[in-house]
CSV table of N, CA and C in Angstrom, one decimal:
chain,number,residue,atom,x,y,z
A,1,UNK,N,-34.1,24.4,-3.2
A,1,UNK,CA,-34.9,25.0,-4.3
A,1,UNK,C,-35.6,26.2,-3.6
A,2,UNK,N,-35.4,27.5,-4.4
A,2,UNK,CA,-36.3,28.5,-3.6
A,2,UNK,C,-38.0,28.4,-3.7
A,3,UNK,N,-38.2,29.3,-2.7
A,3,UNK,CA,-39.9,29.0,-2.5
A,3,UNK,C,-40.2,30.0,-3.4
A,4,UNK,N,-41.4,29.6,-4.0
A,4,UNK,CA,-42.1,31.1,-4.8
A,4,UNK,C,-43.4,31.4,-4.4
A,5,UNK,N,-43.6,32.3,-4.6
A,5,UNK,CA,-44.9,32.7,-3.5
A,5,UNK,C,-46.3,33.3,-5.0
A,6,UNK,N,-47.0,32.9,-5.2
A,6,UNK,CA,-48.0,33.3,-6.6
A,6,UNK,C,-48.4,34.8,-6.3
A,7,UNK,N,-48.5,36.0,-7.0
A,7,UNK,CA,-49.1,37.1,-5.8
A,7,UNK,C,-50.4,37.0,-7.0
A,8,UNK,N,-51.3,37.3,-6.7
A,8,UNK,CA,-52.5,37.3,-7.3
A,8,UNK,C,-53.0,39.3,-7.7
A,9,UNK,N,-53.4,39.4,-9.3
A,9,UNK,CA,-53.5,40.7,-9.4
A,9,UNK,C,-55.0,41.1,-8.7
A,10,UNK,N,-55.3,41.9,-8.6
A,10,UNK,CA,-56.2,42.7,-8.0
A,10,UNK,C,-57.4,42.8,-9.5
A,11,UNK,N,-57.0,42.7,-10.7
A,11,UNK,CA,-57.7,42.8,-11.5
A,11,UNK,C,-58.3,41.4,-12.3
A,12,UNK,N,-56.8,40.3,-11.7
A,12,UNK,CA,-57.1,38.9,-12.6
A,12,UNK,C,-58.6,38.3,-11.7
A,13,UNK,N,-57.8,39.0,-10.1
A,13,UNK,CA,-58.8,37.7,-9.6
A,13,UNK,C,-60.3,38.2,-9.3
A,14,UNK,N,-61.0,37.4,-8.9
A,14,UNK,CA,-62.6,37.8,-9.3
A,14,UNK,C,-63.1,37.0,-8.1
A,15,UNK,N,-64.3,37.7,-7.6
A,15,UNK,CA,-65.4,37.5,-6.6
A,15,UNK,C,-66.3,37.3,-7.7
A,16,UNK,N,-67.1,35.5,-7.2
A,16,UNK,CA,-68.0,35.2,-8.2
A,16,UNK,C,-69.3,35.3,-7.1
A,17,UNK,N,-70.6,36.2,-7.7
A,17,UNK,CA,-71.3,36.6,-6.9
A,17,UNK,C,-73.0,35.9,-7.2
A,18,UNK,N,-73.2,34.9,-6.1
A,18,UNK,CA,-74.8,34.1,-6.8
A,18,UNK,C,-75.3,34.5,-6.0
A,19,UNK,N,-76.8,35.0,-6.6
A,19,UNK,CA,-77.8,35.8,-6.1
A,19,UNK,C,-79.3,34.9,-6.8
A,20,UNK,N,-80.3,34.4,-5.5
A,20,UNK,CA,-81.3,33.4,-5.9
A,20,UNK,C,-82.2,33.8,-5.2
A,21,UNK,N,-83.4,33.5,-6.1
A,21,UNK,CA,-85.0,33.3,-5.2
A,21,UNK,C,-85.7,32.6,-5.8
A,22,UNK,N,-86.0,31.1,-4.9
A,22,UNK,CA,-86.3,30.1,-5.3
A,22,UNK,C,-87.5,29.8,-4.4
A,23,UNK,N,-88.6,29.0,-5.0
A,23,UNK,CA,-89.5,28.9,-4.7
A,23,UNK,C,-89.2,27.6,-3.6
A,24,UNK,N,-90.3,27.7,-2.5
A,24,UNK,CA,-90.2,26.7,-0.9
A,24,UNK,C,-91.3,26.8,-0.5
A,25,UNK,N,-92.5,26.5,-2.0
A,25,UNK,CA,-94.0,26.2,-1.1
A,25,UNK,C,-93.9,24.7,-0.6
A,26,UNK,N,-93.5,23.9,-1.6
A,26,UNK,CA,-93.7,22.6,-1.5
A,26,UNK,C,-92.1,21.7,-1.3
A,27,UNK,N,-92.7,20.9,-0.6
A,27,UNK,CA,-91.3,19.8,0.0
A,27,UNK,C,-90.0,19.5,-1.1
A,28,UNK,N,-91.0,19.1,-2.4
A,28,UNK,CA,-90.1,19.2,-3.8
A,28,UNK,C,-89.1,20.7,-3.8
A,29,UNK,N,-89.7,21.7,-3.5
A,29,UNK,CA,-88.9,23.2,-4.1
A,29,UNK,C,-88.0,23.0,-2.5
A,30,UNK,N,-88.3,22.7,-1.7
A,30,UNK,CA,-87.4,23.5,-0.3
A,30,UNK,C,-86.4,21.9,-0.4
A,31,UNK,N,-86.4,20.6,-0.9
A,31,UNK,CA,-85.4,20.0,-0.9
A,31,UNK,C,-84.2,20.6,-2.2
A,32,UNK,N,-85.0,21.3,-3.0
A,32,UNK,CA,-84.4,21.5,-4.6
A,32,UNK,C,-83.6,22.8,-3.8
A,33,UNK,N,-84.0,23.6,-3.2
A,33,UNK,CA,-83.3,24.7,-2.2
A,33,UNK,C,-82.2,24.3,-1.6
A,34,UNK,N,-82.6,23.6,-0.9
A,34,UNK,CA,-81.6,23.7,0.5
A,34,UNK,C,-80.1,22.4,-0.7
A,35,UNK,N,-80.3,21.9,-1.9
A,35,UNK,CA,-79.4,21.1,-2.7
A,35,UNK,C,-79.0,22.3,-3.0
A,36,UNK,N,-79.2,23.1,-3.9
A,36,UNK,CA,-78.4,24.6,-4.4
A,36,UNK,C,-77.5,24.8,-3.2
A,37,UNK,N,-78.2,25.3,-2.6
A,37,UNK,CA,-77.3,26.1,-0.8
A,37,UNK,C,-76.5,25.3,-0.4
A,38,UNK,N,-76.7,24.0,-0.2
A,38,UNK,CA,-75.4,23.2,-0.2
A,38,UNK,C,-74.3,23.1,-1.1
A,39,UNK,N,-74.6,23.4,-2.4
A,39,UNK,CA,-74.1,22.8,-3.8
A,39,UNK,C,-73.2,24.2,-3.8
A,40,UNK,N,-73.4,25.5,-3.0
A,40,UNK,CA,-72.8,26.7,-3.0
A,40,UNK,C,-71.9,26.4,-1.8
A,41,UNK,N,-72.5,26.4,-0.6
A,41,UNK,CA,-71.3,26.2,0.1
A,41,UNK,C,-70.1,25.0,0.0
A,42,UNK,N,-70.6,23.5,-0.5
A,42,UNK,CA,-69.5,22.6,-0.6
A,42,UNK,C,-68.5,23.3,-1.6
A,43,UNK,N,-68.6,24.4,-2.8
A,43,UNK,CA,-68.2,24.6,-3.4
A,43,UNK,C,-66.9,25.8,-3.1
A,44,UNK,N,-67.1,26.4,-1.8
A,44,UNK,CA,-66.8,27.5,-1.3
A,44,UNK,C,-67.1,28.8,-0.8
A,45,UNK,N,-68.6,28.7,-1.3
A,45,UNK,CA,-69.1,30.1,-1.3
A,45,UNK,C,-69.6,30.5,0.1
A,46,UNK,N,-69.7,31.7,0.3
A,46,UNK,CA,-69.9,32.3,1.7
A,46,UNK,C,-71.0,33.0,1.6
A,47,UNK,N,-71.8,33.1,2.4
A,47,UNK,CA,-73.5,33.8,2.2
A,47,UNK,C,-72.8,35.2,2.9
A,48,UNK,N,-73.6,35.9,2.1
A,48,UNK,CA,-73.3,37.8,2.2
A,48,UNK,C,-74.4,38.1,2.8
A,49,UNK,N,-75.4,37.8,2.5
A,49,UNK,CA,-76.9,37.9,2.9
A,49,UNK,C,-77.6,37.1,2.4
A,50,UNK,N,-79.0,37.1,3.1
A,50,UNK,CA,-80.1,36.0,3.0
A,50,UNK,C,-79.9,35.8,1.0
A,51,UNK,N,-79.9,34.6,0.3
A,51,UNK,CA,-80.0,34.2,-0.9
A,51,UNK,C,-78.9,34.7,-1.7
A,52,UNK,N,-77.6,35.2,-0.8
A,52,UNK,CA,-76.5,35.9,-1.7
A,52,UNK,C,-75.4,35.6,-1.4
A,53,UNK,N,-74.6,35.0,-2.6
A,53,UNK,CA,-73.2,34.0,-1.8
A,53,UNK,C,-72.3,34.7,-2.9
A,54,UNK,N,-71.0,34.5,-2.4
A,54,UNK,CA,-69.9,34.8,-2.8
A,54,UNK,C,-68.7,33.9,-2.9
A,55,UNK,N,-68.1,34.2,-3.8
A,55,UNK,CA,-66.8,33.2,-3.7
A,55,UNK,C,-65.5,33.8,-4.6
A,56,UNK,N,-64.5,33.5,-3.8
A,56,UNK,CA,-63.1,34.3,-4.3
A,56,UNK,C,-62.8,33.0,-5.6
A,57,UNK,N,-62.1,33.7,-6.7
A,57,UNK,CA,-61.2,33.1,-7.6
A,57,UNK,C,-60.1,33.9,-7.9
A,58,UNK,N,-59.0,32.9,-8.4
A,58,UNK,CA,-58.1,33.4,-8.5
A,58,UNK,C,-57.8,33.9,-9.9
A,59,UNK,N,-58.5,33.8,-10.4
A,59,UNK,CA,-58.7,33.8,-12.1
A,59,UNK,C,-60.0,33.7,-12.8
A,60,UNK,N,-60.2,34.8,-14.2
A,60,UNK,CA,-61.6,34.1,-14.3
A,60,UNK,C,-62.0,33.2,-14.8
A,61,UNK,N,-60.6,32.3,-15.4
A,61,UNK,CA,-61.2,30.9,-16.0
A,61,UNK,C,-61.3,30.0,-14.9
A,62,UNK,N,-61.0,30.1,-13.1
A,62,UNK,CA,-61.5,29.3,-12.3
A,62,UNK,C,-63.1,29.6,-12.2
A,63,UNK,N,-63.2,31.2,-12.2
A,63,UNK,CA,-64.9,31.5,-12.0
A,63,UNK,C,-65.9,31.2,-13.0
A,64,UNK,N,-65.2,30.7,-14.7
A,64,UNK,CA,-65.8,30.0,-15.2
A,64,UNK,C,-66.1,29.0,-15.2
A,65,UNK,N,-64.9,27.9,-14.2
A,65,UNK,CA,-65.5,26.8,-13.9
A,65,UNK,C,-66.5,26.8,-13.1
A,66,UNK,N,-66.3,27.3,-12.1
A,66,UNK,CA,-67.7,27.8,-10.8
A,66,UNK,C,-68.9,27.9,-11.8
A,67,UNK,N,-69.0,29.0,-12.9
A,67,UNK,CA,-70.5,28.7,-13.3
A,67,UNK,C,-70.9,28.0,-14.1
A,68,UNK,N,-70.0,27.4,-14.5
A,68,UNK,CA,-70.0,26.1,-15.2
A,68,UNK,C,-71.0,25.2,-14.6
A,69,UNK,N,-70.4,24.9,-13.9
A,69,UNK,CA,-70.7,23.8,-12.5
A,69,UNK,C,-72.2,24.1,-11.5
A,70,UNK,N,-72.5,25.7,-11.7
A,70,UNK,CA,-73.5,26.0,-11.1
A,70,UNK,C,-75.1,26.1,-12.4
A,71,UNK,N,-74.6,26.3,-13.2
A,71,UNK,CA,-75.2,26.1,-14.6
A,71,UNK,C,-76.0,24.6,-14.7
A,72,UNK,N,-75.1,23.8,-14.8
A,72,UNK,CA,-75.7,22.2,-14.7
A,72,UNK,C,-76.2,21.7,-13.0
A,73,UNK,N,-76.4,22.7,-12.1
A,73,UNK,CA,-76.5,22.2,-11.2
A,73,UNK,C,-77.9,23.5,-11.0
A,74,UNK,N,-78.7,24.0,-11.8
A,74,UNK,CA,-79.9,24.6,-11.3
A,74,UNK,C,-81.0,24.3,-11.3
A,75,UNK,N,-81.7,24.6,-10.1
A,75,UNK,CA,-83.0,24.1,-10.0
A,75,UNK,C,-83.9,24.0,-11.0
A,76,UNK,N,-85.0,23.9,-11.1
A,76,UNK,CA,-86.0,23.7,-12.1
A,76,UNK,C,-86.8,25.1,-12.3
A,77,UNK,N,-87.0,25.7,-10.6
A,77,UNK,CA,-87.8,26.8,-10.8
A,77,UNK,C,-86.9,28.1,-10.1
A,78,UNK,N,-87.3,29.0,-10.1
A,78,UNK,CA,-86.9,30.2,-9.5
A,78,UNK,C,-85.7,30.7,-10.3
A,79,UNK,N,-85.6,32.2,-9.7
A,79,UNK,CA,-84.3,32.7,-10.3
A,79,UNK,C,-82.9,32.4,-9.7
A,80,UNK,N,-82.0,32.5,-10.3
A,80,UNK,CA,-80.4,32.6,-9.8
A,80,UNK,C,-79.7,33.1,-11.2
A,81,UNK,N,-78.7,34.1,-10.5
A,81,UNK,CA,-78.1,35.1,-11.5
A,81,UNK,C,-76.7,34.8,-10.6
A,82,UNK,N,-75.8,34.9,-11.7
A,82,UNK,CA,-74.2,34.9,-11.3
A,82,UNK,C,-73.8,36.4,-11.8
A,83,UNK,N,-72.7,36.7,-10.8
A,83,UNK,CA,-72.1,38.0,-11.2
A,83,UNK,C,-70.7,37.7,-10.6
A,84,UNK,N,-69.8,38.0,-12.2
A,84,UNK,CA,-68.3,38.6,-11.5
A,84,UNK,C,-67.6,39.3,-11.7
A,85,UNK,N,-67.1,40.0,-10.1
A,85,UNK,CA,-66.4,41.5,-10.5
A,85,UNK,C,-64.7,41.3,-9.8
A,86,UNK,N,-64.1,41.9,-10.1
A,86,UNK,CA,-62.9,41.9,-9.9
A,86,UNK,C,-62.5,42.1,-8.5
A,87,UNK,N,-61.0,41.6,-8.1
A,87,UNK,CA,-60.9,41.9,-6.8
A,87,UNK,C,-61.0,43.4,-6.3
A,88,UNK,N,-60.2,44.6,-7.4
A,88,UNK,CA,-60.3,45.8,-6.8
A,88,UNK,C,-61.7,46.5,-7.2
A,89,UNK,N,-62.5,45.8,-8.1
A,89,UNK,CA,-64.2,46.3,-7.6
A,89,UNK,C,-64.8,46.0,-6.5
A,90,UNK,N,-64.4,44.8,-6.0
A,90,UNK,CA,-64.9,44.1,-4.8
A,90,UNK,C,-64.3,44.8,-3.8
A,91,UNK,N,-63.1,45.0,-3.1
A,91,UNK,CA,-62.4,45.9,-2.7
A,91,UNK,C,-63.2,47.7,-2.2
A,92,UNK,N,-63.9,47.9,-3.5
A,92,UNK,CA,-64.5,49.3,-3.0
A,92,UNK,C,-65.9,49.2,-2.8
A,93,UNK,N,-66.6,48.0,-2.5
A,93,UNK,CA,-68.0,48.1,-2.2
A,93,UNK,C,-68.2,48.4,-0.3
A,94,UNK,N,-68.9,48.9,-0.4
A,94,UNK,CA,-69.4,49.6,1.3
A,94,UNK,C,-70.2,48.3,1.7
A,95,UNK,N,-70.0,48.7,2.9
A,95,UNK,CA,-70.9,47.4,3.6
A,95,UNK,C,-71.7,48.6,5.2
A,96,UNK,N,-72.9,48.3,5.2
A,96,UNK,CA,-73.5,48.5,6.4
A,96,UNK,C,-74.0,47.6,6.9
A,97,UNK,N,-74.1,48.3,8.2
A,97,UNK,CA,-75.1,47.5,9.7
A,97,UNK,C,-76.0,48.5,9.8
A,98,UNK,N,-77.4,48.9,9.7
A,98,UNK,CA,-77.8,49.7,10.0
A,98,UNK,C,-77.2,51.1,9.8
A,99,UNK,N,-77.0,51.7,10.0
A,99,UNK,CA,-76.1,53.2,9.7
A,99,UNK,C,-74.4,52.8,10.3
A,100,UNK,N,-74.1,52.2,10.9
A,100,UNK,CA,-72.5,51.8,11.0
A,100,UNK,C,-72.2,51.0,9.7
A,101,UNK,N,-71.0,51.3,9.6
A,101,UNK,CA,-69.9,51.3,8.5
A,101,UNK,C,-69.6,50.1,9.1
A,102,UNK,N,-68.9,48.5,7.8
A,102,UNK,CA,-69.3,47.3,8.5
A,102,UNK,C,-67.8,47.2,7.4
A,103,UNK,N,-66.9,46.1,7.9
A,103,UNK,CA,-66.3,46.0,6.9
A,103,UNK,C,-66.2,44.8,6.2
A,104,UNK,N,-65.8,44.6,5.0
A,104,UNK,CA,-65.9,43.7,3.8
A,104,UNK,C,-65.1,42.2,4.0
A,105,UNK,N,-65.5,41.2,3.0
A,105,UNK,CA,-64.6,40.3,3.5
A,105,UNK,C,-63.5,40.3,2.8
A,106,UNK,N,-62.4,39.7,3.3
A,106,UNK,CA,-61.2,39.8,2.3
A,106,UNK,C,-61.0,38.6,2.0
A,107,UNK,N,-60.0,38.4,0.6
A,107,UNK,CA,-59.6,37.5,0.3
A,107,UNK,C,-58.8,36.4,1.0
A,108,UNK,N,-59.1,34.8,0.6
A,108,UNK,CA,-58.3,34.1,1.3
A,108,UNK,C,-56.7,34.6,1.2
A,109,UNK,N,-56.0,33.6,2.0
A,109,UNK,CA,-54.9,34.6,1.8
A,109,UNK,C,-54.3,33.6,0.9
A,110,UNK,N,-52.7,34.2,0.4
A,110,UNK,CA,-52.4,33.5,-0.6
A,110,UNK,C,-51.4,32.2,-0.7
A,111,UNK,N,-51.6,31.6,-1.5
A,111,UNK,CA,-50.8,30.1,-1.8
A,111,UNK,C,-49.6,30.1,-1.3
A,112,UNK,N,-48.9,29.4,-1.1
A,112,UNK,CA,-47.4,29.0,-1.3
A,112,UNK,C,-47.3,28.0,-1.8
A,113,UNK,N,-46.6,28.1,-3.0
A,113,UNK,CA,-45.6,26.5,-4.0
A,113,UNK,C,-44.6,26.4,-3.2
A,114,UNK,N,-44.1,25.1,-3.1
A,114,UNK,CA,-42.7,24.9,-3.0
A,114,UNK,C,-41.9,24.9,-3.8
């Protein structure tokens, strides 16, 4: 049987982007924290910066599941905003270090079916 290989479009697939500031006066808010930040990374997401995570999909009815899933899983207090842009938006965002030019992450790489 031949192998087929899925190529994924540059426009289907989507960086799902959570962005949070959640309160960590009290034991209650920094356990309700550090459950989100886990609940992002077991999920797949990769921290961009301090309270800013990312995650590749390959579609946006998978990143609808993601906020699905992140929807019924939010804390009580503070903010968190989801954002999703496409692979070739994601693709042209700049990244710095200080005044050096930093580069971006790329996508996982892609599937093979048998």
């Amino acid at each position: 049987m031949p192998r087929r290989e899925i190529t994924f479009s540059g426009y289907k697939s989507m960086w799902l982007f959570t962005m949070f500031d959640l309160p960590v006066k009290t034991k209650k808010e920094r356990r309700n924290y550090t459950r989100f930040r886990n609940l992002l990374l077991d999920n797949g997401f990769t921290q961009m910066q301090y309270s800013v995570y990312a995650r590749f999909c390959v579609s946006e009815e998978i990143a609808d599941t993601h906020k699905s899933r992140l929807e019924r899983a939010l804390p009580p207090k503070g903010y968190v905003r989801l954002l999703a842009v496409t692979d070739r938006q994601f693709a042209k965002m700049q990244s710095f270090y200080g005044k050096n030019a930093t580069e971006i992450e790329s996508k996982p790489d892609q599937l093979s079916l048998f």
